[in-house]
Short mmCIF file of C-alpha atoms and ligand atoms in Angstrom, two decimals:
data_model
loop_
_atom_site.label_atom_id
_atom_site.label_comp_id
_atom_site.label_asym_id
_atom_site.label_seq_id
_atom_site.Cartn_x
_atom_site.Cartn_y
_atom_site.Cartn_z
CA UNK K 1 4.50 57.36 15.86
CA UNK K 2 2.81 55.38 13.05
CA UNK K 3 1.57 51.61 12.84
CA UNK K 4 5.02 50.21 11.80
CA UNK K 5 7.02 51.94 14.62
CA UNK K 6 4.44 50.91 17.33
CA UNK K 7 4.59 47.28 15.72
CA UNK K 8 8.42 47.25 16.08
CA UNK K 9 8.35 48.56 19.60
CA UNK K 10 5.85 45.67 20.50
CA UNK K 11 8.03 42.98 18.99
CA UNK K 12 11.11 44.26 20.72
CA UNK K 13 9.14 43.97 23.96
CA UNK K 14 8.00 40.39 23.15
CA UNK K 15 11.32 39.31 22.01
CA UNK K 16 12.81 38.04 25.48
CA UNK K 17 9.28 36.32 26.43
CA UNK K 18 7.84 33.20 25.71
CA UNK K 19 4.40 33.60 27.04
CA UNK K 20 2.65 35.72 24.48
CA UNK K 21 0.02 34.75 22.08
CA UNK K 22 0.45 34.35 18.39
CA UNK K 23 -2.58 34.14 16.07
CA UNK K 24 -1.46 32.33 12.81
CA UNK K 25 -2.91 31.99 9.34
CA UNK K 26 -2.21 29.56 6.63
CA UNK K 27 -4.03 29.47 3.23
CA UNK K 28 -1.27 28.59 0.75
CA UNK K 29 -3.07 25.54 -0.91
CA UNK K 30 -6.36 23.82 -0.16
CA UNK K 31 -6.47 23.96 3.58
CA UNK K 32 -7.69 27.13 5.48
CA UNK K 33 -6.00 27.27 8.84
CA UNK K 34 -5.78 29.43 11.83
CA UNK K 35 -4.21 28.57 15.07
CA UNK K 36 -3.02 30.04 18.44
CA UNK K 37 0.32 29.44 19.65
CA UNK K 38 2.08 30.45 22.84
CA UNK K 39 5.67 29.49 23.14
CA UNK K 40 6.01 25.90 22.16
CA UNK K 41 2.22 25.25 23.02
CA UNK K 42 -0.65 24.69 20.68
CA UNK K 43 -3.71 26.46 22.03
CA UNK K 44 -5.83 26.08 18.98
CA UNK K 45 -5.13 24.50 15.62
CA UNK K 46 -8.22 24.72 13.35
CA UNK K 47 -8.34 23.54 9.91
CA UNK K 48 -10.97 23.64 7.23
CA UNK K 49 -9.98 21.24 4.57
CA UNK K 50 -11.20 21.59 0.93
CA UNK K 51 -10.28 17.91 0.01
CA UNK K 52 -13.78 16.87 -0.65
CA UNK K 53 -14.51 20.00 -2.87
CA UNK K 54 -11.24 19.23 -5.08
CA UNK K 55 -11.77 15.71 -5.14
CA UNK K 56 -13.97 15.65 -8.09
CA UNK K 57 -11.49 17.60 -10.13
CA UNK K 58 -8.62 15.15 -9.29
CA UNK K 59 -6.38 17.91 -7.98
CA UNK K 60 -6.56 21.66 -6.31
CA UNK K 61 -8.32 24.21 -8.46
CA UNK K 62 -6.59 27.38 -7.66
CA UNK K 63 -9.66 29.65 -8.28
CA UNK K 64 -11.93 27.44 -6.31
CA UNK K 65 -9.31 27.20 -3.54
CA UNK K 66 -9.27 31.13 -3.11
CA UNK K 67 -13.04 31.38 -2.90
CA UNK K 68 -13.46 28.86 -0.18
CA UNK K 69 -10.50 30.28 1.71
CA UNK K 70 -12.71 33.58 1.80
CA UNK K 71 -15.80 31.79 2.90
CA UNK K 72 -13.79 29.77 5.60
CA UNK K 73 -11.42 32.16 7.34
CA UNK K 74 -13.51 34.35 9.47
CA UNK K 75 -15.34 31.55 11.16
CA UNK K 76 -12.11 29.87 11.81
CA UNK K 77 -10.82 32.83 13.75
CA UNK K 78 -13.83 32.75 15.96
CA UNK K 79 -13.35 29.03 16.52
CA UNK K 80 -9.61 29.31 17.24
CA UNK K 81 -10.00 32.09 19.70
CA UNK K 82 -12.87 30.18 21.65
CA UNK K 83 -10.63 26.93 21.53
CA UNK K 84 -7.73 28.88 23.09
CA UNK K 85 -10.16 30.44 25.44
CA UNK K 86 -8.68 34.02 24.58
CA UNK K 87 -10.28 37.03 22.85
CA UNK K 88 -8.90 39.00 20.06
CA UNK K 89 -7.56 41.55 22.49
CA UNK K 90 -5.28 39.06 24.27
CA UNK K 91 -3.51 38.26 20.87
CA UNK K 92 -0.06 40.05 20.80
CA UNK K 93 0.93 39.44 17.27
CA UNK K 94 -0.29 37.89 14.03
CA UNK K 95 1.51 35.53 11.59
CA UNK K 96 0.55 34.68 8.10
CA UNK K 97 1.97 32.33 5.38
CA UNK K 98 3.05 34.60 2.32
CA UNK K 99 4.56 32.15 0.03
CA UNK K 100 5.31 29.78 -1.40
CA UNK K 101 1.92 28.40 -2.77
CA UNK K 102 -1.07 29.33 -4.87
CA UNK K 103 -0.99 33.16 -5.48
CA UNK K 104 -4.82 33.78 -5.09
CA UNK K 105 -4.91 31.21 -2.09
CA UNK K 106 -2.11 32.99 -0.41
CA UNK K 107 -3.79 36.45 -1.04
CA UNK K 108 -6.73 35.56 1.03
CA UNK K 109 -4.72 34.89 4.20
CA UNK K 110 -2.25 37.74 3.66
CA UNK K 111 -5.04 40.39 2.91
CA UNK K 112 -7.01 39.04 6.05
CA UNK K 113 -4.04 39.18 8.34
CA UNK K 114 -2.86 42.71 7.11
CA UNK K 115 -6.25 44.09 7.68
CA UNK K 116 -6.76 42.43 11.00
CA UNK K 117 -3.23 43.58 12.18
CA UNK K 118 -4.07 47.11 11.11
CA UNK K 119 -7.51 47.39 12.63
CA UNK K 120 -6.17 45.95 15.84
CA UNK K 121 -2.74 47.75 15.88
CA UNK K 122 -1.01 44.50 16.21
CA UNK K 123 2.33 43.47 14.70
CA UNK K 124 2.35 41.02 11.83
CA UNK K 125 4.93 38.64 10.82
CA UNK K 126 5.15 37.00 7.32
CA UNK K 127 6.18 33.44 7.09
CA UNK K 128 7.88 31.24 4.45
CA UNK K 129 5.47 28.17 4.33
CA UNK K 130 8.70 25.80 4.11
CA UNK K 131 10.04 27.29 7.26
CA UNK K 132 6.69 26.73 8.85
CA UNK K 133 7.00 23.26 8.05
CA UNK K 134 10.44 22.98 9.52
CA UNK K 135 9.18 24.68 12.72
CA UNK K 136 6.37 21.87 13.29
CA UNK K 137 9.20 19.86 14.99
CA UNK K 138 9.66 22.57 17.72
CA UNK K 139 5.84 22.07 18.62
CA UNK K 140 6.16 18.23 18.37
CA UNK K 141 9.43 17.91 20.33
CA UNK K 142 9.86 20.79 23.08
CA UNK K 143 13.61 20.04 23.80
CA UNK K 144 14.48 20.48 20.17
CA UNK K 145 17.40 22.97 19.62
CA UNK K 146 19.13 24.33 16.52
CA UNK K 147 20.97 23.17 14.63
CA UNK K 148 19.55 19.99 13.01
CA UNK K 149 18.94 18.40 9.61
CA UNK K 150 15.61 18.51 8.27
CA UNK K 151 14.24 16.30 5.52
CA UNK K 152 11.23 18.36 3.98
CA UNK K 153 8.97 16.52 1.57
CA UNK K 154 5.60 17.98 0.58
CA UNK K 155 3.43 18.44 -2.43
CA UNK K 156 5.58 21.43 -3.50
CA UNK K 157 9.05 20.82 -2.23
CA UNK K 158 11.51 18.12 -1.41
CA UNK K 159 14.70 19.18 0.16
CA UNK K 160 17.24 18.29 2.84
CA UNK K 161 17.98 21.31 5.03
CA UNK K 162 20.96 22.11 7.17
CA UNK K 163 18.80 24.15 9.72
CA UNK K 164 21.31 26.22 11.81
CA UNK K 165 18.98 28.94 13.06
CA UNK K 166 15.46 30.17 11.82
CA UNK K 167 17.19 32.79 9.55
CA UNK K 168 19.93 30.31 8.41
CA UNK K 169 18.56 27.19 6.60
CA UNK K 170 20.79 25.89 3.92
CA UNK K 171 19.62 23.72 1.17
CA UNK K 172 21.78 20.59 0.91
CA UNK K 173 19.75 18.58 -1.60
CA UNK K 174 16.59 19.12 -3.49
CA UNK K 175 14.54 17.56 -6.27
CA UNK K 176 15.64 18.05 -9.85
CA UNK K 177 11.98 17.81 -10.95
CA UNK K 178 8.74 16.85 -9.27
CA UNK K 179 8.38 17.16 -5.44
CA UNK K 180 7.74 13.80 -3.68
CA UNK K 181 4.05 14.52 -2.91
CA UNK K 182 3.54 15.67 -6.32
CA UNK K 183 4.78 12.40 -7.40
CA UNK K 184 2.40 10.45 -5.08
CA UNK K 185 -0.40 12.44 -6.52
CA UNK K 186 0.47 11.85 -9.88
CA UNK K 187 0.92 8.12 -9.58
CA UNK K 188 -2.32 7.84 -7.71
CA UNK K 189 -4.14 9.51 -10.67
CA UNK K 190 -2.44 6.96 -13.03
CA UNK K 191 -3.73 4.20 -10.64
CA UNK K 192 -7.34 5.68 -10.75
CA UNK K 193 -6.98 6.62 -6.97
CA UNK K 194 -8.55 9.96 -5.77
CA UNK K 195 -7.04 13.07 -4.71
CA UNK K 196 -4.66 13.64 -2.56
CA UNK K 197 -2.82 10.61 -3.79
CA UNK K 198 -0.24 10.06 -0.68
CA UNK K 199 -2.61 8.67 1.72
CA UNK K 200 -4.40 6.64 -1.16
CA UNK K 201 -1.11 5.11 -2.25
CA UNK K 202 -0.28 4.34 1.16
CA UNK K 203 -3.41 2.40 1.87
CA UNK K 204 -3.28 0.74 -1.53
CA UNK K 205 0.22 -0.34 -1.08
CA UNK K 206 -0.60 -2.22 2.06
CA UNK K 207 -1.73 -5.18 0.15
CA UNK K 208 1.12 -5.18 -2.29
CA UNK K 209 4.56 -6.45 -2.89
CA UNK K 210 7.67 -4.38 -3.93
CA UNK K 211 8.15 -6.18 -7.24
CA UNK K 212 7.69 -3.68 -10.09
CA UNK K 213 11.06 -2.71 -11.45
CA UNK K 214 11.55 1.06 -11.22
CA UNK K 215 14.66 3.32 -11.66
CA UNK K 216 17.01 4.47 -8.77
CA UNK K 217 17.94 8.12 -9.70
CA UNK K 218 21.53 9.24 -8.67
CA UNK K 219 22.32 5.64 -7.69
CA UNK K 220 25.82 5.68 -6.26
CA UNK K 221 26.42 9.51 -6.83
CA UNK K 222 27.79 11.76 -4.27
CA UNK K 223 24.63 14.03 -4.18
CA UNK K 224 21.77 14.53 -1.74
CA UNK K 225 19.42 15.47 -4.68
CA UNK K 226 16.17 13.81 -5.65
CA UNK K 227 14.67 12.98 -8.79
CA UNK K 228 10.91 11.67 -9.10
CA UNK K 229 9.94 12.32 -12.81
CA UNK K 230 11.69 9.09 -13.98
CA UNK K 231 10.12 6.85 -11.53
CA UNK K 232 6.65 8.48 -12.29
CA UNK K 233 7.13 7.89 -16.01
CA UNK K 234 8.31 4.30 -15.26
CA UNK K 235 5.19 3.69 -13.53
CA UNK K 236 3.11 5.34 -16.34
CA UNK K 237 4.78 3.00 -19.03
CA UNK K 238 4.31 0.01 -16.86
CA UNK K 239 0.64 0.64 -16.45
CA UNK K 240 0.23 1.49 -20.29
CA UNK K 241 2.20 -1.66 -21.25
CA UNK K 242 -0.11 -3.79 -19.01
CA UNK K 243 -3.10 -2.35 -20.31
CA UNK K 244 -1.88 -2.74 -23.97
CA UNK K 245 -1.24 -6.55 -23.35
CA UNK K 246 -4.46 -6.86 -21.65
CA UNK K 247 -2.84 -7.82 -18.39
CA UNK K 248 -4.63 -6.69 -15.23
CA UNK K 249 -2.66 -4.19 -13.29
CA UNK K 250 -2.11 -5.15 -9.90
CA UNK K 251 -2.67 -1.75 -8.34
CA UNK K 252 -1.42 -2.82 -4.87
CA UNK K 253 1.87 -4.03 -6.24
CA UNK K 254 2.42 -0.81 -8.25
CA UNK K 255 1.64 1.28 -5.17
CA UNK K 256 3.87 -0.57 -2.87
CA UNK K 257 6.82 -0.65 -5.61
CA UNK K 258 6.38 3.14 -6.09
CA UNK K 259 6.12 3.89 -2.21
CA UNK K 260 9.22 1.90 -1.56
CA UNK K 261 11.26 3.67 -4.28
CA UNK K 262 9.90 7.27 -3.52
CA UNK K 263 10.40 7.08 0.35
CA UNK K 264 13.70 5.00 0.05
CA UNK K 265 15.22 7.83 -1.79
CA UNK K 266 14.07 10.45 0.97
CA UNK K 267 15.65 8.06 3.79
CA UNK K 268 18.74 7.32 1.94
CA UNK K 269 19.67 10.78 1.31
CA UNK K 270 18.69 12.12 4.69
CA UNK K 271 20.71 9.49 6.41
CA UNK K 272 23.69 10.08 4.05
CA UNK K 273 23.72 13.73 4.61
CA UNK K 274 23.40 13.25 8.35
CA UNK K 275 26.50 11.04 8.28
CA UNK K 276 28.56 13.37 6.09
CA UNK K 277 27.80 16.48 8.23
CA UNK K 278 28.21 14.33 11.67
CA UNK K 279 24.61 15.57 12.39
CA UNK K 280 22.85 13.44 15.01
CA UNK K 281 19.25 14.73 14.55
CA UNK K 282 16.93 14.41 11.69
CA UNK K 283 13.69 16.27 11.78
CA UNK K 284 10.98 15.11 9.22
CA UNK K 285 8.52 17.69 7.97
CA UNK K 286 5.91 18.15 5.20
CA UNK K 287 2.81 16.12 4.20
CA UNK K 288 4.85 13.06 2.91
CA UNK K 289 6.34 12.83 6.45
CA UNK K 290 2.82 11.48 7.39
CA UNK K 291 3.53 8.24 5.25
CA UNK K 292 3.71 5.22 7.65
CA UNK K 293 6.40 3.46 5.46
CA UNK K 294 8.75 6.44 5.43
CA UNK K 295 8.29 6.84 9.05
CA UNK K 296 9.15 3.13 9.96
CA UNK K 297 11.91 3.17 7.61
CA UNK K 298 13.80 6.29 8.50
CA UNK K 299 13.45 5.44 12.20
CA UNK K 300 14.88 2.19 11.66
CA UNK K 301 17.74 3.37 9.71
CA UNK K 302 18.39 6.32 12.31
CA UNK K 303 18.60 3.85 15.00
CA UNK K 304 21.08 1.75 13.03
CA UNK K 305 23.29 4.93 12.65
CA UNK K 306 22.66 6.31 16.07
CA UNK K 307 20.81 9.23 14.57
CA UNK K 308 17.89 10.60 16.54
CA UNK K 309 14.90 10.80 14.07
CA UNK K 310 11.95 13.26 14.98
CA UNK K 311 8.58 12.49 13.64
CA UNK K 312 6.00 15.20 14.15
CA UNK K 313 2.42 13.67 14.57
CA UNK K 314 0.73 13.35 11.17
CA UNK K 315 -1.46 16.51 11.71
CA UNK K 316 1.66 18.50 12.16
CA UNK K 317 3.32 17.07 9.05
CA UNK K 318 0.55 18.23 6.68
CA UNK K 319 -0.56 21.91 6.14
CA UNK K 320 -1.66 23.68 9.42
CA UNK K 321 -1.45 27.08 10.90
CA UNK K 322 0.12 26.04 14.32
CA UNK K 323 3.48 25.60 12.43
CA UNK K 324 3.14 29.14 11.02
CA UNK K 325 2.53 30.63 14.50
CA UNK K 326 5.56 28.67 15.85
CA UNK K 327 7.72 29.70 12.88
CA UNK K 328 6.63 33.45 13.74
CA UNK K 329 7.85 32.72 17.56
CA UNK K 330 11.45 31.89 16.10
CA UNK K 331 11.39 34.90 13.67
CA UNK K 332 10.66 37.14 16.45
CA UNK K 333 13.09 35.63 18.82
CA UNK K 334 15.80 36.09 16.00
CA UNK K 335 14.65 39.88 15.68
CA UNK K 336 13.96 39.48 11.88
CA UNK K 337 11.92 42.40 10.63
CA UNK K 338 8.29 42.36 11.25
CA UNK K 339 6.20 42.64 8.11
CA UNK K 340 5.00 45.98 6.82
CA UNK K 341 1.63 46.46 5.67
CA UNK K 342 3.05 46.34 2.06
CA UNK K 343 3.50 42.42 2.75
CA UNK K 344 2.62 40.69 -0.57
CA UNK K 345 1.90 36.95 -1.38
CA UNK K 346 4.82 35.37 -3.29
CA UNK K 347 3.84 32.24 -5.11
CA UNK K 348 7.52 31.16 -5.86
CA UNK K 349 9.23 32.19 -2.51
O1 LIG D 1 2.78 19.74 3.26
P1 LIG D 1 1.57 19.48 2.52
O2 LIG D 1 0.24 19.25 3.31
O3 LIG D 1 1.17 20.40 1.49
C1 LIG D 1 2.37 21.11 0.75
O4 LIG D 1 2.82 22.13 1.36
O5 LIG D 1 2.45 20.69 -0.19
O6 LIG D 1 1.81 18.14 1.41
C2 LIG D 1 0.81 17.65 0.86
C3 LIG D 1 1.27 16.39 -0.06
C4 LIG D 1 0.43 15.95 -0.95
O7 LIG D 1 1.12 15.70 -2.25
C5 LIG D 1 -0.09 14.58 -0.19
O8 LIG D 1 -0.34 13.42 -1.35
C6 LIG D 1 1.36 14.17 0.34
O9 LIG D 1 1.65 15.40 1.07
N1 LIG D 1 0.96 13.32 1.58
C7 LIG D 1 1.40 11.94 1.64
C8 LIG D 1 0.69 11.53 2.76
N2 LIG D 1 -0.16 12.35 3.23
C9 LIG D 1 0.04 13.39 2.62
N3 LIG D 1 2.11 11.26 0.84
C10 LIG D 1 2.51 10.15 1.16
N4 LIG D 1 1.90 9.37 2.18
C11 LIG D 1 0.97 10.10 2.96
N5 LIG D 1 0.30 9.42 4.06
ZN1 LIG D 2 2.83 22.53 3.06
#
């Protein structure tokens, strides 16, 4: 019996249990992350953020991200195992993000996990990063069950998902252009704020008023889709016009207006979709889910409509490996194929 057959047998044996150890890897962008998850419990969630390295370039430089993943990943495994108070021998299965993301960055995690899986003769599960974000909600809310609606807003994706099971997640609405987080990052750059823009815009908006006129994409239309490029362009034009007229740009007001419009669209569409489908639970996921204005507003609107809104803690909204481990738990439970050693990184998954 070869590695693949043994891995399949092991996964079949784990399927009905919830007390086994998953060692998970995430390296799709600028965070190297390793976690240990058991059932719905996080035993370790180690992250090495490269934000400080990429800050001076105003965004993530893919090649630099890959190199730093290589430097960080081995020590993080040691840290995660120590934190979880287990050894590599105790680990039952490995999980790794194989897409979507930066190709070179993904390759580091995928290659590392494949090599470790083969060397230790343990099964490996390949995880779609987006499904990982959705599954962060199971770690934060142990009573959560399928089905539910998910508002996913990150640096690469903005979607409303009808989550019926791990395997069956249907896209009800998505962005026609930029992702919400990407728009936060670009607007921050226009305002001269450092990377990553989301938390910077949020902090800057605190002293500002929602008084800059910005467009409302898809207003009054029967769609759950999003669009951010028009809002972003309107901000750029506003700032340039102020500069041409020699008027000082009130960054706080611009940030507050952009944040109100950007998060307003997310909240409106999520509530609209939940009402249309008669769905009573909205789970929030992705880095933009860490935004305080979004969290406050969707919770308030949910309450008005009798919809339960689930908000994972901020460290589970942004990239982490615990969510990848949890996604693997559901992939295993639903009997999805384990990853063969030919698993490859897929930037556009
Ligand atoms: O999910 P994530 O960590 O990585 C991706 O999968 O993309 O999301 C990162 C994005 C970045 O664009 C970042 O600016 C945004 O999430 N973000 C925020 C906040 N924290 C992170 N956006 C708005 N408000 C925040 N507090
Ligand atoms: Zn992410």
